[in-house]
Amino acid sequence: MVFDLIRTHQLNIMLALCAIALAVALLLLITKFVSQRRKWILIVMELTAMFLLWFDRMAYIYSGDVSPKGAFNVRLSNFMVFVLTVTMVFEFNKYILDLFLGNGITDKGPLRLKICGFVSLIDIPIAAIFSLTGVYFYIDEASKYHRGPGFMIAYIVPVIIPLVQLSVILQFRKRISRFIRLSLEIYILFPIIAAIIQVFAYGLSLVNMAMVIAFVLMYVFTYLDINDEVERVHALEMEGIKEEQNSVIRLFDQTANLFVKAVERRDEFSKGRALRIANIAKKIAIEKGMNEIECEDVYYSALLHDVGVITFPDEMVGKEEDLTDKEKDLIIKRPQISAEMLSDITEYPQLSDIAKHVNENYNGTGYPDGLKGEEIPLISRIICVARAYDDMMSPHRTANSYPTAIVREELVKNAGTLYDPEIADIMVKLMDSLTNSNSMEVDYSCEEEIKCGDYMDNVTTGVEITDRIKKISFKCERLQDVEEIFSYPSIVVFDAFDRKVHLDKKTINTLKFLNYAEMWFDGHSVLVNAKNMKVETGDPVEMPEGEYVIFASHFEDHMKIRMESSISSVDAIIALPDKTKSAYIGITGENCHILNIKVEETGEQVHKGDIPRIAEETSYIERMESDIPNVQVDRWRSEASLGIPVRDRVRIDFHSMSLPSANMVWHCPYIVLFHSNDGKVKGEDYREYGMIKTNGESDIENEYSKNRFILKKSDLFPGWGKWQEANRAGMEFKVEVRKRGNRVSIVTEKMGIYIENITTVPDENEDLYVAITGDQVAITDIRVR
């Protein structure tokens, strides 16, 4: 059926293919993307294909025409078909040779191709002779074409030579581009397949049509190959440009870092400061969702923002106190000096403006221009927060670094005044994520050895004591120059943000140092700020002289300590002021060298009742109890109220009072939205969907839901000092919870702080609950409406 269709429309198909071949030849004539030699080879190929098909078509048209014109044309047409067929093979061989040599596939043309070219060239006159002598065909008296006795000889060169050419192409296929290789394979195989079919389908000109189609496809694939090559070259160029850009960036980075190091070399305490600030600022930018280029801008702006310090005289380097008026004026001008220096870096024009405004405060009280809010460049606001964080977390010439809790509180308190509240919130969340990621890895380390002269003039960093029993061991030697003076080790039991013992009042207040008790290995002890202490002295322990061991544990508001030595054993129970306190043990002594200090976990854990109580538990919730039981939260979310089912609308009123130990702005009530099978926080199948703190913080990042947090501070907000005073005195809170479909909104407002959190949960039919928790807070008189 297909053959019949081709036979019916064969002449029209051949005419159309002739036109296409001519069009391609004309297009090649004006083409500039191939070499002149290859272009003319392709043009000759296309014209040969066109004439081959034209004469083949004429042979069909004049077949049976006995007129003189018809008799001449039928003989001429069939003669040209046989000659041009071999000519096509010869021209194609020339194309392959030019491709191999021109594209550097081989240094010399393959011998097989040269032989094919010679054979096909010789076959052209042979085809002419055999066509004229009737070997390939003859025309009868009726002007009809008939195959001659040597007809099959005509197929030897058009079939065998392409197969040889195919073997060469396959041998070098990895060196030939994919489109060119495909076009060559199509040209060779397509006519061969057509020739085989034509042997059995007499009367069809399949081979010639196939050759023309293959030639047209060769032109198309040549264009595709050029496009592929252009894309490849473009990719290489872009890669080269990118590498050049990266090289410039690396050079700029190295130059900037070298310059910053030169600036910081003048002050020991400034080394690495700029790089730390730059890394922190970049982390903030990433969390804010800025793109890669913007993050790099933030990084380099932060790295170079303080280069103006290089102009300071040597006597001002590192000076933080007792500044003269002239020195104060120079410090105020420092951002402008940095800006002027950076203005010469024309490739990064934003560096100058950013450096100029890093000392602007969000509320407009900064310098040099008193900008406020979004008038301050975003990157300047980011650097301001990053720099404040690093300044507080790093030691200075006149002060140690601040503990994380104090740094966090400073960022929270000054959000909206000194700092952009959004940027400050990002920094706080970065701090929280770092704390949470290490929450299960308690740092037990302390110094491995210390030397003590007068009592407590040197104390190790405190080892945190938890409900997992710790073993602390060490060796103690008398200092060589104090033979006649008392020499003995002892321990200090205390709490402090930085795990260190402090003696001056300012540091004690700042770092919340609280000395519970001091103990010696002979049973002597001093009760300082603990509620109570019970000490029992026992028999010595068989162990080498000069070696000491401590076993310690802490559960809620009680500690248990056992001290062993060759002199005696001491068992002590210490009642801490309340459950909110942490407990650390620092090792010290008098006139001794304490060495080989080791801290280990025994693997044992204490539980409720394991440590005998020696003081009554302090409760701050012995007040009116309403719809659900009161709850005292001694530590961060250590307890929570019963879950309150979320309906269309729920209002919760309660009384809150910070515990006496509370000293941070986030020591206040929190509201938690969750699901659990038993309606309890941390209950079976627990999933937390959102949590807000009534001081205006949120914890909305979780895998279960989407949250939109809204915080507004009105003029009614009296400041954090008043806020904390009110919390310590106790105040009433009102929380409204509304549910519509799968959206739950929680709204509360107190002392000018308006909070709204809208949570989208995955299943609107799931049982949802809200509960009240917090940190160091007593929640009482909980009323549900």
Short mmCIF file of C-alpha atoms in Angstrom, two decimals, residues 312-313 316 319-337 359 367:
data_model
loop_
_atom_site.label_atom_id
_atom_site.label_comp_id
_atom_site.label_asym_id
_atom_site.label_seq_id
_atom_site.Cartn_x
_atom_site.Cartn_y
_atom_site.Cartn_z
CA PHE A 312 43.97 56.30 64.49
CA PRO A 313 47.20 57.24 66.25
CA MET A 316 44.33 55.30 70.63
CA LYS A 319 41.74 52.44 74.09
CA GLU A 320 38.19 52.15 75.45
CA GLU A 321 38.15 54.31 78.57
CA ASP A 322 39.24 57.83 79.61
CA LEU A 323 38.97 59.20 76.09
CA THR A 324 39.75 62.88 75.49
CA ASP A 325 37.28 65.09 73.63
CA LYS A 326 39.52 64.95 70.56
CA GLU A 327 39.61 61.16 70.70
CA LYS A 328 35.83 60.97 71.11
CA ASP A 329 35.40 63.22 68.09
CA LEU A 330 37.71 60.98 66.07
CA ILE A 331 35.67 57.90 67.03
CA ILE A 332 32.46 59.62 65.89
CA LYS A 333 34.13 60.47 62.57
CA ARG A 334 35.40 56.91 62.16
CA PRO A 335 32.50 55.74 59.88
CA GLN A 336 32.96 58.76 57.62
CA ILE A 337 36.70 58.11 57.40
CA ASN A 359 26.62 53.33 63.49
CA TYR A 367 25.44 58.92 63.87
#
